[in-house]
Coordinates of C-alpha atoms in Angstrom, one line a residue:
M1185 CA 15.5 63.6 8.2
N1186 CA 12.5 66.1 8.7
T1187 CA 8.9 64.9 8.2
S1188 CA 8.5 66.2 4.7
S1189 CA 11.7 64.9 3.2
R1190 CA 11.0 61.4 5.0
S1191 CA 7.4 61.5 3.4
R1192 CA 9.1 62.2 0.0
A1193 CA 11.5 59.4 0.6
R1194 CA 8.7 57.1 1.4
S1195 CA 6.7 58.1 -1.7
A1196 CA 9.8 57.5 -3.8
A1197 CA 10.3 54.1 -2.1
R1198 CA 6.6 53.3 -3.0
L1199 CA 6.9 54.1 -6.6
A1200 CA 10.3 52.3 -6.9
A1201 CA 8.7 49.1 -5.2
V1202 CA 6.0 49.0 -7.7
Q1203 CA 8.5 49.4 -10.5
A1204 CA 10.7 46.6 -8.9
L1205 CA 7.8 44.2 -8.5
Y1206 CA 6.7 44.9 -12.1
Q1207 CA 10.3 44.0 -13.2
R1208 CA 10.3 40.9 -11.0
H1209 CA 6.9 39.8 -12.5
M1210 CA 8.0 40.4 -16.1
E1211 CA 11.5 39.0 -15.8
K1212 CA 11.3 36.7 -12.8
T1213 CA 14.3 38.4 -11.2
P1214 CA 15.2 36.8 -8.0
T1215 CA 14.3 39.2 -5.0
A1216 CA 17.9 39.7 -3.8
K1217 CA 19.2 40.5 -7.2
L1218 CA 16.3 42.9 -7.8
L1219 CA 16.9 44.7 -4.4
N1220 CA 20.6 45.0 -5.2
E1221 CA 19.9 46.3 -8.8
F1222 CA 17.6 49.0 -7.4
H1223 CA 20.1 49.9 -4.6
Q1224 CA 22.9 50.3 -7.3
H1225 CA 21.1 51.9 -10.1
R1226 CA 17.7 53.3 -9.3
L1227 CA 17.2 54.6 -5.8
G1228 CA 18.3 58.2 -5.8
A1229 CA 20.1 57.8 -9.1
E1230 CA 20.1 59.9 -12.1
I1231 CA 18.9 58.1 -15.3
E1232 CA 18.8 59.8 -18.7
D1233 CA 18.9 63.2 -17.0
D1234 CA 16.0 62.4 -14.6
Q1235 CA 16.9 62.7 -11.0
Y1236 CA 15.2 60.1 -9.1
E1237 CA 14.1 61.1 -5.5
D1238 CA 16.2 59.6 -2.8
A1239 CA 14.0 56.7 -1.5
E1240 CA 13.9 55.4 2.0
V1241 CA 15.8 52.2 1.2
E1242 CA 14.7 50.1 4.3
F1243 CA 11.1 50.9 3.5
F1244 CA 11.5 50.0 -0.3
D1245 CA 13.3 46.8 0.8
D1246 CA 10.4 46.0 3.3
V1247 CA 7.6 46.6 0.7
V1248 CA 9.3 44.5 -2.1
A1249 CA 10.4 41.7 0.1
G1250 CA 7.1 41.7 2.1
V1251 CA 4.9 41.6 -1.1
V1252 CA 7.0 38.6 -2.3
A1253 CA 7.0 36.7 1.1
R1254 CA 3.2 37.3 1.5
L1255 CA 2.1 37.2 -2.1
E1256 CA -0.5 34.4 -1.7
E1257 CA -2.2 36.2 1.3
I1258 CA -2.1 39.6 -0.5
D1259 CA -3.5 38.1 -3.7
A1260 CA -6.3 36.3 -1.9
A1261 CA -7.2 39.6 -0.1
L1262 CA -7.2 41.5 -3.3
T1263 CA -9.2 38.9 -5.2
E1264 CA -12.1 39.0 -2.7
K1265 CA -12.4 42.7 -3.3
L1266 CA -12.5 42.6 -7.1
A1267 CA -15.9 42.9 -8.9
E1268 CA -17.6 39.5 -9.8
G1269 CA -15.9 38.1 -12.9
W1270 CA -12.6 39.9 -12.4
T1271 CA -9.4 38.2 -11.6
L1272 CA -6.0 39.5 -10.8
A1273 CA -4.8 38.1 -14.1
R1274 CA -7.0 40.4 -16.0
L1275 CA -5.5 43.6 -14.3
D1276 CA -2.8 45.6 -16.0
K1277 CA 0.5 44.4 -14.6
T1278 CA 1.4 47.8 -13.2
M1279 CA -1.9 48.1 -11.6
L1280 CA -1.5 44.7 -10.1
Q1281 CA 1.8 45.8 -8.4
I1282 CA 0.2 49.0 -7.1
L1283 CA -2.5 47.0 -5.4
R1284 CA -0.2 44.4 -4.0
C1285 CA 2.1 47.1 -2.5
G1286 CA -0.9 49.0 -1.0
A1287 CA -2.3 45.8 0.4
Y1288 CA 1.0 44.8 1.9
E1289 CA 1.2 48.1 3.8
L1290 CA -2.4 47.7 5.0
L1291 CA -1.6 44.1 6.2
A1292 CA 1.8 44.4 7.7
R1293 CA 2.7 48.0 8.4
P1294 CA 0.5 49.2 11.3
D1295 CA 3.0 52.1 11.6
V1296 CA 1.5 53.5 8.3
P1297 CA -1.9 55.1 8.8
K1298 CA -4.6 53.5 6.7
A1299 CA -5.4 56.7 4.9
S1300 CA -1.8 57.4 4.1
A1301 CA -1.2 53.9 2.6
I1302 CA -4.3 54.3 0.5
S1303 CA -3.6 57.9 -0.8
E1304 CA 0.1 57.2 -1.4
Y1305 CA -0.9 54.3 -3.9
V1306 CA -3.7 56.4 -5.5
D1307 CA -0.8 59.0 -6.2
V1308 CA 1.4 56.2 -7.6
A1309 CA -1.5 55.1 -9.9
H1310 CA -1.8 58.7 -11.0
A1311 CA 1.7 58.4 -12.4
F1312 CA 0.7 55.6 -14.6
F1313 CA -3.1 55.9 -15.2
D1314 CA -6.0 58.4 -15.5
S1315 CA -8.3 59.2 -12.7
R1316 CA -10.6 56.1 -13.4
E1317 CA -7.9 53.7 -12.5
A1318 CA -6.8 55.9 -9.5
K1319 CA -10.4 55.7 -8.2
F1320 CA -10.2 51.9 -8.7
V1321 CA -7.1 51.7 -6.6
N1322 CA -8.8 53.8 -4.0
G1323 CA -11.8 51.5 -3.8
V1324 CA -9.9 48.1 -3.8
L1325 CA -7.6 49.3 -1.1
D1326 CA -10.3 50.9 1.0
A1327 CA -12.1 47.6 1.0
V1328 CA -8.9 45.7 1.9
A1329 CA -8.3 48.2 4.7
K1330 CA -11.9 47.8 6.1
Q1331 CA -11.2 43.9 6.2
V1332 CA -7.7 43.9 7.8
R1333 CA -7.7 47.1 9.9
G1334 CA -11.5 47.2 10.8

């Protein structure tokens, strides 16, 4: 796989991970069932004439399972970086999953450069929100990165 197709596959995996974790949050789907459902029906699939980009499945699995496994640690790191008076519960549910995925990569994936992890999730935020929210993602993840990566 060349670098640009691997990069696109990782970007697709990140977007799918946010969607999977949103579904898990809303429907309480067990992780194994959730991963299987995405493997069977979402990753690289065509849904209602939209062709989904082929995602890097192992990376998708790692991000989803990693966020689930380290949820308390991730949420504590994020909570520390929110403005006073803000809680994770106040955040939009999609926004929360974007931040969790980004924080997971910063904490657990030293193979992913800090700037890449942040900019990728800013791009994911742009898929759902306007630039104000994307800047918020950038600010929170940058603060998490400074703490966990120095």
